[in-house]
Amino acid sequence: MSSSAIAEILKNFQRNRSEALIPVLQEVQEADGYISELAVRQISEYLGIPSSKIYGVATFYNQFRFSPRGKFHIQVCFGTACHIMGSSTVLEVIERLLKIKDGQCSKDGLFSLEVGTCTGGCGQAPVIVVNGVFYGKVTEERIKQIIAEMQDEAI
Amino acid sequence: MSISKELVKLILQKDKSVADNTIAQQIAVLRRESITKPVITVGSGTCGMIAGANETFKAIEEYITDRGIEAQLQKVGCIGICSMEPVVEIHIPGKTRLFLKNLTEEKVNDALDDAFHHIVPAEHTLMQIENGNLSAWPNVPNYNNVPFFALQNRIVLKNCGLINPYDIDQYLALGGYKAFIKTIRNYTALQICDLVEESGLRGRSGGGYTTGKKWKTALFEQSEQKYLICNAEESDPGAFMDRAIIEGDPHRVIEGMAIAAYAIGATKAFVYIRSEYTVAIQTLDTAIKQAKAAGLLGQDIQGSGFNFDISIRKGPGAFVCGEETALISSIEGDRGMPETKPPFPAKQGLFNKPTVVNNVETLANIAEIINRGPSWFSAIGTEKSKGTKIFAISGKIHHTSLVEVAMGTSFRQIIFDIAGGIKDDKHFKAMLLGGPVGFCLSEKDLDLHVDFDILRNHGLGVGSGGLIILDENNCIIDTLKYYMDFMQYQSCGKCIPCREGIKRLFEILTRITHKPLNSEDNSTLERIKGIIQLEEIAQVMKATSLCGLGQSVVNPILSALERFKHEFEEHLYERKCQAWICKQLRTFTIDVDACTGCSLCARKCPTSAIIGSKRMPYFIIEEKCIGCGYCIDACKFDAVFVK
């Protein structure tokens, strides 16, 4: 993301207001998929908060990422209901199929994997979310199918 | 065209008759008393969406366009039975409202063909809402006769799944915002606080503090600026009632917030909602905009001089932010770390101004209390716990659902009579009440009643409202381990008992779900020592942690130790997990007859626990086996099995 694009986001917020930090970070991540070093520096300058503090706040929360995401970002819900219904097996299957671990991105930049917190879809557990689209009651076969669909789409 | 302004005017008018005929007709449609063209709704809450509601919606859209049927198609919130999603309602002029369950995309055409020919799609029948003037569907149970609904007392969830959450007009036509307008026109702030205190409403997030009292503390504080915060963080993984309320009936929450703000003298409010709840955020955002357009939010509301505005803050994900002081720090742009109390937020909260933090469910009760009066509310429930409580039931349960029951209902009624009992005819083993900071209860506790004080006397609590059911195929130790694993990353790290304690508890639980690694180090001793220390560490954490998180994160362990001691012992001494969940305790054997001696398993085994020579049956050395299961996956002849 270019610095002018970041400036465009910052324009909607008042200068030197520390309470704007989290909404700013959320908007930057939404646009770019992650928070780059450039973004941290620029936000720091605009809001008048040291970059160390920004990093401190951002790492505290689950939502923020500091490395780019894959084209398909897979989140495995690890809420209690999903755990009871077997989300660890779901994670294992995905890790085995894509050969990446939680928090990693595949070499071709196609897939990234993340263990997420509860999505609130407990009724349809276990749940995975791919680029914001929810898949409920997933089984090994269904996961294979979803991943194959995405691989086809990428070609 | 929105008629919200006309509807608001109608509330203000003494004479309730509507002069304009077209508006009167529109109101009848909104109330679903007399419709001119069919109305079809699709339950599109998060649960519904995951079950395929969007696809169903598209299929219905295609169906009606292809056939040139003029019908209103709407997305609504969740009616409460997640296991029967997608739920579709078909309302044909002259007939009662018919609800269909499990209507996935491929079933749409047949079901709609039937319905439009006045035939009941029997396979999908859920219920109908009978209404004297409309002709009923034959052999379809009425709303009141379906046990799932009949045994509930739906006050907060009254409209969920039945009204269009994206349409303020429908909420208004059904009597919405009447309580708010009554409040700002007829009552002083203190009178509202008194009314709410008299009703006996207590905070629904678990603590059970009297709402009216909290409001009064903030009201009596002198300050040029006060804040109201609606806590929709709902950090308990496995609870989803706040999400469902906002998705299904957002205006009820907004109206509750507006009344609460008036009662404490706040002009600015925040809704702090988890960023994962994308559908709820979108619904709420639309609802706030509609309320502003209708003149129900903003400056000088309806000429009363009361100014009030609501902003949404997306919680970036931290369990601890459900705690009010941590939540406040998070809105201020800091790490969400709890502060010591006092000073309580009601005296010194957001930006050091008096702030009231209320839960979504609490606020959703307010409008109904003002409309029907405090004595109506206090007649529901038990002596000291008034009103209703919503539970989000999931796990191994027949109907994964959202259930609102009067206080005083027993857990047995909730689980077996309303939610239909355990899935697949298995046995009830345990229930997790209130998530990672709640309690692990056994069969003996099923007859306890939902009541703040009764549960407190038993050393328990109502908690958030998450209720997760375990059957015999679930392992208690594994579930506790899962909670500790989750919570060790959720502790903010400020106080030592919580930060270090959770890690140690997790380590101890991990050790007892593993076999001792080898006899040379002290792992056998560590396992036994750990279990002795488990309770002691938990008690220290309970007594010395700074905030509610550290104090109550040990609740599941302490309550499980009391109820499922045998399971701890079995894992520890017999190194056995009855439910076969704890993989590292499994032991494998090779079937001598089936083994061809291909040696694949021996090559895959990470600990060289499999020995033998080629073309002869192989053998597993139990002491070396770590239960990873690689051999079972590797074997092409199904010769490896769990002993």
mmCIF file of C-alpha atoms in Angstrom, chain B residues 284-632:
data_model
loop_
_atom_site.group_PDB
_atom_site.id
_atom_site.type_symbol
_atom_site.label_atom_id
_atom_site.label_comp_id
_atom_site.label_asym_id
_atom_site.label_seq_id
_atom_site.Cartn_x
_atom_site.Cartn_y
_atom_site.Cartn_z
ATOM 1 C CA LEU B 284 -26.443 -2.059 13.671
ATOM 2 C CA ASP B 285 -24.849 0.556 11.448
ATOM 3 C CA THR B 286 -27.907 0.599 9.161
ATOM 4 C CA ALA B 287 -30.231 0.782 12.166
ATOM 5 C CA ILE B 288 -28.377 3.758 13.671
ATOM 6 C CA LYS B 289 -28.560 5.627 10.350
ATOM 7 C CA GLN B 290 -32.294 4.923 10.083
ATOM 8 C CA ALA B 291 -32.926 6.090 13.635
ATOM 9 C CA LYS B 292 -31.044 9.320 12.871
ATOM 10 C CA ALA B 293 -33.083 9.864 9.705
ATOM 11 C CA ALA B 294 -36.307 9.319 11.648
ATOM 12 C CA GLY B 295 -35.270 11.990 14.162
ATOM 13 C CA LEU B 296 -34.823 9.514 17.023
ATOM 14 C CA LEU B 297 -31.105 10.141 17.431
ATOM 15 C CA GLY B 298 -29.173 13.387 17.050
ATOM 16 C CA GLN B 299 -29.692 16.921 18.342
ATOM 17 C CA ASP B 300 -32.800 18.044 20.261
ATOM 18 C CA ILE B 301 -34.652 14.754 19.740
ATOM 19 C CA GLN B 302 -38.356 15.364 19.022
ATOM 20 C CA GLY B 303 -38.122 18.842 20.514
ATOM 21 C CA SER B 304 -37.226 17.539 23.984
ATOM 22 C CA GLY B 305 -33.829 19.239 24.154
ATOM 23 C CA PHE B 306 -32.170 15.835 24.609
ATOM 24 C CA ASN B 307 -29.109 15.225 22.415
ATOM 25 C CA PHE B 308 -27.845 11.718 21.866
ATOM 26 C CA ASP B 309 -25.555 10.019 19.412
ATOM 27 C CA ILE B 310 -24.208 6.475 19.046
ATOM 28 C CA SER B 311 -20.877 5.386 17.494
ATOM 29 C CA ILE B 312 -19.707 1.860 16.812
ATOM 30 C CA ARG B 313 -16.243 0.751 17.969
ATOM 31 C CA LYS B 314 -15.028 -2.545 16.577
ATOM 32 C CA GLY B 315 -13.238 -4.553 19.240
ATOM 33 C CA PRO B 316 -9.967 -5.801 17.759
ATOM 34 C CA GLY B 317 -10.136 -9.068 19.635
ATOM 35 C CA ALA B 318 -9.118 -9.579 23.243
ATOM 36 C CA PHE B 319 -11.096 -11.665 25.709
ATOM 37 C CA VAL B 320 -10.236 -9.342 28.569
ATOM 38 C CA CYS B 321 -11.994 -6.419 26.837
ATOM 39 C CA GLY B 322 -15.309 -7.825 28.064
ATOM 40 C CA GLU B 323 -14.199 -6.463 31.454
ATOM 41 C CA GLU B 324 -15.462 -2.896 31.688
ATOM 42 C CA THR B 325 -12.262 -1.057 32.613
ATOM 43 C CA ALA B 326 -10.295 -2.945 29.944
ATOM 44 C CA LEU B 327 -12.997 -2.122 27.424
ATOM 45 C CA ILE B 328 -12.721 1.548 28.321
ATOM 46 C CA SER B 329 -8.923 1.490 27.837
ATOM 47 C CA SER B 330 -9.461 -0.118 24.455
ATOM 48 C CA ILE B 331 -11.858 2.641 23.320
ATOM 49 C CA GLU B 332 -9.302 5.187 24.499
ATOM 50 C CA GLY B 333 -6.830 3.636 22.049
ATOM 51 C CA ASP B 334 -4.720 1.707 24.532
ATOM 52 C CA ARG B 335 -3.976 -1.915 25.280
ATOM 53 C CA GLY B 336 -7.094 -3.369 26.867
ATOM 54 C CA MET B 337 -5.791 -3.795 30.386
ATOM 55 C CA PRO B 338 -8.079 -3.721 33.410
ATOM 56 C CA GLU B 339 -7.655 -1.070 36.109
ATOM 57 C CA THR B 340 -8.181 -1.488 39.804
ATOM 58 C CA LYS B 341 -11.628 -0.527 41.072
ATOM 59 C CA PRO B 342 -12.581 1.824 42.715
ATOM 60 C CA PRO B 343 -12.881 4.323 41.147
ATOM 61 C CA PHE B 344 -15.767 2.628 39.395
ATOM 62 C CA PRO B 345 -16.444 3.652 35.788
ATOM 63 C CA ALA B 346 -19.810 5.095 36.861
ATOM 64 C CA LYS B 347 -17.767 7.756 38.700
ATOM 65 C CA GLN B 348 -14.648 7.933 36.567
ATOM 66 C CA GLY B 349 -14.654 5.970 33.344
ATOM 67 C CA LEU B 350 -14.096 6.754 29.682
ATOM 68 C CA PHE B 351 -11.761 9.777 29.314
ATOM 69 C CA ASN B 352 -12.125 10.057 33.114
ATOM 70 C CA LYS B 353 -15.811 10.949 32.793
ATOM 71 C CA PRO B 354 -18.714 9.116 34.455
ATOM 72 C CA THR B 355 -19.494 6.121 32.256
ATOM 73 C CA VAL B 356 -22.071 3.376 32.460
ATOM 74 C CA VAL B 357 -21.204 0.094 30.775
ATOM 75 C CA ASN B 358 -24.219 -2.135 30.143
ATOM 76 C CA ASN B 359 -24.503 -5.430 28.362
ATOM 77 C CA VAL B 360 -26.601 -5.796 25.173
ATOM 78 C CA GLU B 361 -29.131 -8.093 26.806
ATOM 79 C CA THR B 362 -29.577 -5.732 29.764
ATOM 80 C CA LEU B 363 -30.240 -2.775 27.458
ATOM 81 C CA ALA B 364 -32.618 -4.796 25.291
ATOM 82 C CA ASN B 365 -34.866 -5.273 28.341
ATOM 83 C CA ILE B 366 -35.301 -1.552 29.054
ATOM 84 C CA ALA B 367 -37.935 -0.508 26.487
ATOM 85 C CA GLU B 368 -40.269 -3.308 27.541
ATOM 86 C CA ILE B 369 -39.905 -2.306 31.222
ATOM 87 C CA ILE B 370 -40.863 1.298 30.453
ATOM 88 C CA ASN B 371 -43.779 0.205 28.243
ATOM 89 C CA ARG B 372 -45.284 -2.344 30.579
ATOM 90 C CA GLY B 373 -44.176 -0.982 33.933
ATOM 91 C CA PRO B 374 -41.781 -2.276 36.573
ATOM 92 C CA SER B 375 -44.375 -4.445 38.337
ATOM 93 C CA TRP B 376 -45.028 -6.412 35.147
ATOM 94 C CA PHE B 377 -41.296 -7.132 34.905
ATOM 95 C CA SER B 378 -40.790 -7.977 38.543
ATOM 96 C CA ALA B 379 -43.636 -10.508 38.371
ATOM 97 C CA ILE B 380 -41.465 -12.629 36.068
ATOM 98 C CA GLY B 381 -38.705 -14.712 37.597
ATOM 99 C CA THR B 382 -37.772 -15.472 41.175
ATOM 100 C CA GLU B 383 -37.686 -13.439 44.366
ATOM 101 C CA LYS B 384 -34.409 -11.671 43.679
ATOM 102 C CA SER B 385 -33.716 -12.459 40.038
ATOM 103 C CA LYS B 386 -36.297 -10.826 37.855
ATOM 104 C CA GLY B 387 -37.094 -11.179 34.196
ATOM 105 C CA THR B 388 -35.590 -13.626 31.774
ATOM 106 C CA LYS B 389 -32.163 -14.885 30.747
ATOM 107 C CA ILE B 390 -31.020 -15.901 27.298
ATOM 108 C CA PHE B 391 -28.825 -18.963 26.849
ATOM 109 C CA ALA B 392 -26.869 -19.837 23.758
ATOM 110 C CA ILE B 393 -26.868 -23.632 23.735
ATOM 111 C CA SER B 394 -24.393 -25.483 21.563
ATOM 112 C CA GLY B 395 -22.169 -28.537 21.506
ATOM 113 C CA LYS B 396 -23.696 -32.010 21.604
ATOM 114 C CA ILE B 397 -27.294 -30.859 21.786
ATOM 115 C CA HIS B 398 -30.240 -31.751 19.580
ATOM 116 C CA HIS B 399 -31.292 -28.166 18.901
ATOM 117 C CA THR B 400 -28.341 -25.823 18.877
ATOM 118 C CA SER B 401 -30.285 -22.754 19.789
ATOM 119 C CA LEU B 402 -30.918 -19.495 21.502
ATOM 120 C CA VAL B 403 -33.343 -19.871 24.368
ATOM 121 C CA GLU B 404 -34.902 -17.193 26.555
ATOM 122 C CA VAL B 405 -36.388 -18.502 29.778
ATOM 123 C CA ALA B 406 -37.836 -16.897 32.873
ATOM 124 C CA MET B 407 -35.415 -16.808 35.809
ATOM 125 C CA GLY B 408 -36.069 -19.825 37.994
ATOM 126 C CA THR B 409 -36.189 -22.351 35.152
ATOM 127 C CA SER B 410 -34.063 -25.437 35.771
ATOM 128 C CA PHE B 411 -31.203 -26.473 33.511
ATOM 129 C CA ARG B 412 -32.928 -29.818 32.971
ATOM 130 C CA GLN B 413 -35.924 -28.025 31.466
ATOM 131 C CA ILE B 414 -33.691 -25.887 29.268
ATOM 132 C CA ILE B 415 -31.593 -28.752 27.962
ATOM 133 C CA PHE B 416 -34.096 -31.592 27.706
ATOM 134 C CA ASP B 417 -37.534 -30.009 27.340
ATOM 135 C CA ILE B 418 -36.676 -26.976 25.238
ATOM 136 C CA ALA B 419 -33.495 -27.816 23.375
ATOM 137 C CA GLY B 420 -34.505 -31.412 22.755
ATOM 138 C CA GLY B 421 -31.848 -33.269 24.766
ATOM 139 C CA ILE B 422 -28.538 -34.739 23.697
ATOM 140 C CA LYS B 423 -27.686 -35.277 20.069
ATOM 141 C CA ASP B 424 -27.785 -38.795 18.601
ATOM 142 C CA ASP B 425 -29.274 -40.318 21.776
ATOM 143 C CA LYS B 426 -25.962 -40.101 23.596
ATOM 144 C CA HIS B 427 -25.661 -39.504 27.316
ATOM 145 C CA PHE B 428 -25.364 -36.140 28.993
ATOM 146 C CA LYS B 429 -21.942 -35.822 30.575
ATOM 147 C CA ALA B 430 -21.338 -32.211 31.482
ATOM 148 C CA MET B 431 -22.336 -28.655 30.696
ATOM 149 C CA LEU B 432 -20.047 -25.672 30.495
ATOM 150 C CA LEU B 433 -21.922 -22.696 31.860
ATOM 151 C CA GLY B 434 -20.443 -19.292 31.067
ATOM 152 C CA GLY B 435 -17.417 -20.311 29.025
ATOM 153 C CA PRO B 436 -13.773 -20.178 30.135
ATOM 154 C CA VAL B 437 -14.601 -18.103 33.200
ATOM 155 C CA GLY B 438 -17.688 -20.145 34.014
ATOM 156 C CA PHE B 439 -18.311 -23.547 35.493
ATOM 157 C CA CYS B 440 -18.129 -27.159 34.498
ATOM 158 C CA LEU B 441 -21.287 -28.819 35.812
ATOM 159 C CA SER B 442 -22.330 -32.449 35.958
ATOM 160 C CA GLU B 443 -25.603 -34.349 35.787
ATOM 161 C CA LYS B 444 -26.215 -33.654 39.478
ATOM 162 C CA ASP B 445 -26.482 -29.935 38.775
ATOM 163 C CA LEU B 446 -29.203 -30.274 36.157
ATOM 164 C CA ASP B 447 -31.925 -29.509 38.675
ATOM 165 C CA LEU B 448 -30.391 -26.209 39.736
ATOM 166 C CA HIS B 449 -32.456 -23.180 38.834
ATOM 167 C CA VAL B 450 -31.294 -20.150 36.907
ATOM 168 C CA ASP B 451 -31.060 -17.532 39.642
ATOM 169 C CA PHE B 452 -28.193 -15.185 40.497
ATOM 170 C CA ASP B 453 -28.380 -15.869 44.236
ATOM 171 C CA ILE B 454 -29.153 -19.602 44.279
ATOM 172 C CA LEU B 455 -26.219 -20.246 41.978
ATOM 173 C CA ARG B 456 -23.985 -17.931 43.996
ATOM 174 C CA ASN B 457 -24.860 -19.861 47.149
ATOM 175 C CA HIS B 458 -23.644 -22.986 45.398
ATOM 176 C CA GLY B 459 -20.398 -21.203 44.573
ATOM 177 C CA LEU B 460 -21.485 -20.844 40.957
ATOM 178 C CA GLY B 461 -22.735 -18.050 38.727
ATOM 179 C CA VAL B 462 -25.124 -17.490 35.815
ATOM 180 C CA GLY B 463 -22.254 -16.268 33.676
ATOM 181 C CA SER B 464 -22.526 -14.855 30.202
ATOM 182 C CA GLY B 465 -25.238 -17.227 29.035
ATOM 183 C CA GLY B 466 -23.105 -19.583 26.981
ATOM 184 C CA LEU B 467 -24.149 -23.169 27.654
ATOM 185 C CA ILE B 468 -22.106 -25.886 25.981
ATOM 186 C CA ILE B 469 -23.172 -29.483 26.320
ATOM 187 C CA LEU B 470 -20.717 -32.375 26.398
ATOM 188 C CA ASP B 471 -21.597 -36.023 25.866
ATOM 189 C CA GLU B 472 -19.732 -39.218 26.718
ATOM 190 C CA ASN B 473 -17.448 -38.750 23.699
ATOM 191 C CA ASN B 474 -15.955 -35.577 25.159
ATOM 192 C CA CYS B 475 -13.107 -35.469 27.631
ATOM 193 C CA ILE B 476 -13.328 -33.072 30.570
ATOM 194 C CA ILE B 477 -9.570 -32.738 30.944
ATOM 195 C CA ASP B 478 -9.175 -31.974 27.248
ATOM 196 C CA THR B 479 -11.885 -29.314 27.463
ATOM 197 C CA LEU B 480 -10.213 -27.694 30.472
ATOM 198 C CA LYS B 481 -6.899 -27.845 28.655
ATOM 199 C CA TYR B 482 -8.515 -26.130 25.680
ATOM 200 C CA TYR B 483 -9.805 -23.349 27.949
ATOM 201 C CA MET B 484 -6.414 -22.800 29.567
ATOM 202 C CA ASP B 485 -4.678 -22.846 26.190
ATOM 203 C CA PHE B 486 -7.110 -20.207 24.941
ATOM 204 C CA MET B 487 -6.892 -18.115 28.102
ATOM 205 C CA GLN B 488 -3.103 -18.091 28.422
ATOM 206 C CA TYR B 489 -3.061 -15.828 25.362
ATOM 207 C CA GLN B 490 -5.993 -13.762 26.631
ATOM 208 C CA SER B 491 -4.482 -12.760 29.955
ATOM 209 C CA CYS B 492 -3.375 -9.152 29.578
ATOM 210 C CA GLY B 493 -0.198 -9.857 31.537
ATOM 211 C CA LYS B 494 -0.553 -7.068 34.039
ATOM 212 C CA CYS B 495 -0.779 -9.147 37.219
ATOM 213 C CA ILE B 496 1.403 -12.141 37.947
ATOM 214 C CA PRO B 497 -1.114 -14.654 39.388
ATOM 215 C CA CYS B 498 -3.118 -14.593 36.185
ATOM 216 C CA ARG B 499 -0.261 -14.314 33.685
ATOM 217 C CA GLU B 500 1.871 -17.068 35.211
ATOM 218 C CA GLY B 501 -0.908 -19.084 36.801
ATOM 219 C CA ILE B 502 -2.829 -19.886 33.621
ATOM 220 C CA LYS B 503 0.385 -21.024 31.913
ATOM 221 C CA ARG B 504 1.208 -23.361 34.798
ATOM 222 C CA LEU B 505 -2.331 -24.757 34.885
ATOM 223 C CA PHE B 506 -2.111 -25.417 31.165
ATOM 224 C CA GLU B 507 1.225 -27.193 31.592
ATOM 225 C CA ILE B 508 -0.124 -29.406 34.360
ATOM 226 C CA LEU B 509 -3.168 -30.384 32.326
ATOM 227 C CA THR B 510 -1.001 -31.030 29.280
ATOM 228 C CA ARG B 511 1.248 -33.315 31.325
ATOM 229 C CA ILE B 512 -1.594 -35.476 32.544
ATOM 230 C CA THR B 513 -2.927 -35.884 29.041
ATOM 231 C CA HIS B 514 0.465 -37.244 27.964
ATOM 232 C CA LYS B 515 2.261 -40.376 28.988
ATOM 233 C CA PRO B 516 5.516 -39.686 30.865
ATOM 234 C CA LEU B 517 8.090 -39.091 28.154
ATOM 235 C CA ASN B 518 10.830 -41.319 29.480
ATOM 236 C CA SER B 519 11.825 -42.770 32.770
ATOM 237 C CA GLU B 520 15.147 -40.912 33.017
ATOM 238 C CA ASP B 521 13.795 -37.439 33.710
ATOM 239 C CA ASN B 522 11.221 -36.703 36.321
ATOM 240 C CA SER B 523 8.157 -36.590 34.092
ATOM 241 C CA THR B 524 6.315 -39.306 36.030
ATOM 242 C CA LEU B 525 6.868 -37.423 39.245
ATOM 243 C CA GLU B 526 5.955 -34.118 37.590
ATOM 244 C CA ARG B 527 2.581 -35.498 36.531
ATOM 245 C CA ILE B 528 1.659 -36.469 40.073
ATOM 246 C CA LYS B 529 3.104 -33.322 41.620
ATOM 247 C CA GLY B 530 1.204 -31.175 39.128
ATOM 248 C CA ILE B 531 -2.161 -32.529 40.048
ATOM 249 C CA ILE B 532 -1.489 -31.911 43.734
ATOM 250 C CA GLN B 533 -0.624 -28.299 42.946
ATOM 251 C CA LEU B 534 -3.493 -27.754 40.531
ATOM 252 C CA GLU B 535 -6.017 -26.833 43.188
ATOM 253 C CA GLU B 536 -3.568 -24.762 45.219
ATOM 254 C CA ILE B 537 -2.518 -22.638 42.247
ATOM 255 C CA ALA B 538 -6.160 -22.149 41.312
ATOM 256 C CA GLN B 539 -7.075 -20.975 44.803
ATOM 257 C CA VAL B 540 -4.169 -18.511 44.903
ATOM 258 C CA MET B 541 -5.188 -17.094 41.528
ATOM 259 C CA LYS B 542 -8.771 -16.716 42.669
ATOM 260 C CA ALA B 543 -7.700 -14.813 45.763
ATOM 261 C CA THR B 544 -5.000 -12.576 44.325
ATOM 262 C CA SER B 545 -5.719 -11.722 40.680
ATOM 263 C CA LEU B 546 -6.463 -8.120 39.799
ATOM 264 C CA CYS B 547 -9.583 -8.475 37.710
ATOM 265 C CA GLY B 548 -12.448 -10.843 37.089
ATOM 266 C CA LEU B 549 -10.553 -12.701 34.389
ATOM 267 C CA GLY B 550 -7.814 -14.045 36.639
ATOM 268 C CA GLN B 551 -10.191 -14.633 39.515
ATOM 269 C CA SER B 552 -12.658 -16.644 37.518
ATOM 270 C CA VAL B 553 -10.508 -18.347 34.917
ATOM 271 C CA VAL B 554 -9.941 -21.089 37.505
ATOM 272 C CA ASN B 555 -13.688 -21.704 37.948
ATOM 273 C CA PRO B 556 -13.934 -24.442 35.320
ATOM 274 C CA ILE B 557 -11.007 -26.320 36.892
ATOM 275 C CA LEU B 558 -12.196 -26.013 40.475
ATOM 276 C CA SER B 559 -15.755 -27.020 39.616
ATOM 277 C CA ALA B 560 -14.534 -29.936 37.485
ATOM 278 C CA LEU B 561 -12.196 -31.159 40.238
ATOM 279 C CA GLU B 562 -15.208 -31.357 42.519
ATOM 280 C CA ARG B 563 -17.391 -33.209 40.030
ATOM 281 C CA PHE B 564 -15.122 -35.203 37.755
ATOM 282 C CA LYS B 565 -12.302 -36.211 40.075
ATOM 283 C CA HIS B 566 -12.460 -39.783 38.786
ATOM 284 C CA GLU B 567 -11.628 -38.577 35.304
ATOM 285 C CA PHE B 568 -8.523 -36.751 36.541
ATOM 286 C CA GLU B 569 -7.488 -39.903 38.401
ATOM 287 C CA GLU B 570 -8.084 -42.102 35.397
ATOM 288 C CA HIS B 571 -5.861 -39.903 33.232
ATOM 289 C CA LEU B 572 -3.224 -39.728 35.937
ATOM 290 C CA TYR B 573 -2.986 -43.278 37.283
ATOM 291 C CA GLU B 574 -4.408 -45.468 34.551
ATOM 292 C CA ARG B 575 -3.130 -43.204 31.786
ATOM 293 C CA LYS B 576 -6.394 -43.672 30.047
ATOM 294 C CA CYS B 577 -8.889 -41.344 28.409
ATOM 295 C CA GLN B 578 -12.301 -43.005 28.248
ATOM 296 C CA ALA B 579 -13.458 -40.763 25.437
ATOM 297 C CA TRP B 580 -10.318 -41.444 23.324
ATOM 298 C CA ILE B 581 -9.874 -37.697 22.934
ATOM 299 C CA CYS B 582 -6.439 -37.385 24.556
ATOM 300 C CA LYS B 583 -4.395 -38.791 21.699
ATOM 301 C CA GLN B 584 -1.142 -39.031 23.564
ATOM 302 C CA LEU B 585 -2.643 -41.500 26.021
ATOM 303 C CA ARG B 586 -3.770 -43.897 23.340
ATOM 304 C CA THR B 587 -2.003 -47.193 22.894
ATOM 305 C CA PHE B 588 -1.976 -49.064 19.624
ATOM 306 C CA THR B 589 -1.654 -52.722 18.792
ATOM 307 C CA ILE B 590 -0.959 -54.499 15.552
ATOM 308 C CA ASP B 591 -3.279 -57.256 14.465
ATOM 309 C CA VAL B 592 -0.979 -60.206 13.809
ATOM 310 C CA ASP B 593 -3.226 -61.732 11.164
ATOM 311 C CA ALA B 594 -3.768 -58.550 9.192
ATOM 312 C CA CYS B 595 -0.156 -57.328 9.255
ATOM 313 C CA THR B 596 1.733 -58.141 6.065
ATOM 314 C CA GLY B 597 5.058 -56.980 7.425
ATOM 315 C CA CYS B 598 5.448 -54.151 4.921
ATOM 316 C CA SER B 599 7.403 -52.117 7.543
ATOM 317 C CA LEU B 600 5.716 -48.838 6.544
ATOM 318 C CA CYS B 601 4.521 -48.170 10.104
ATOM 319 C CA ALA B 602 7.939 -48.826 11.578
ATOM 320 C CA ARG B 603 9.477 -46.313 9.181
ATOM 321 C CA LYS B 604 6.848 -43.673 10.041
ATOM 322 C CA CYS B 605 7.083 -44.136 13.802
ATOM 323 C CA PRO B 606 8.846 -41.070 15.280
ATOM 324 C CA THR B 607 9.962 -42.868 18.447
ATOM 325 C CA SER B 608 11.023 -46.205 16.893
ATOM 326 C CA ALA B 609 8.417 -47.950 18.993
ATOM 327 C CA ILE B 610 7.571 -50.441 16.244
ATOM 328 C CA ILE B 611 9.885 -53.359 15.731
ATOM 329 C CA GLY B 612 9.901 -56.464 13.600
ATOM 330 C CA SER B 613 11.422 -57.912 10.505
ATOM 331 C CA LYS B 614 10.087 -57.700 6.958
ATOM 332 C CA ARG B 615 7.253 -59.951 5.827
ATOM 333 C CA MET B 616 6.619 -60.902 9.477
ATOM 334 C CA PRO B 617 3.991 -59.244 11.742
ATOM 335 C CA TYR B 618 5.322 -56.133 13.466
ATOM 336 C CA PHE B 619 4.993 -55.294 17.147
ATOM 337 C CA ILE B 620 4.486 -52.047 19.095
ATOM 338 C CA ILE B 621 6.445 -51.442 22.297
ATOM 339 C CA GLU B 622 3.867 -49.827 24.544
ATOM 340 C CA GLU B 623 6.372 -47.940 26.712
ATOM 341 C CA LYS B 624 7.855 -46.181 23.720
ATOM 342 C CA CYS B 625 4.575 -45.372 21.965
ATOM 343 C CA ILE B 626 3.524 -41.734 22.275
ATOM 344 C CA GLY B 627 0.100 -42.278 20.719
ATOM 345 C CA CYS B 628 0.666 -39.966 17.758
ATOM 346 C CA GLY B 629 -1.326 -42.226 15.448
ATOM 347 C CA TYR B 630 1.076 -41.988 12.484
ATOM 348 C CA CYS B 631 1.076 -45.794 12.230
ATOM 349 C CA ILE B 632 -2.692 -45.969 11.964
#
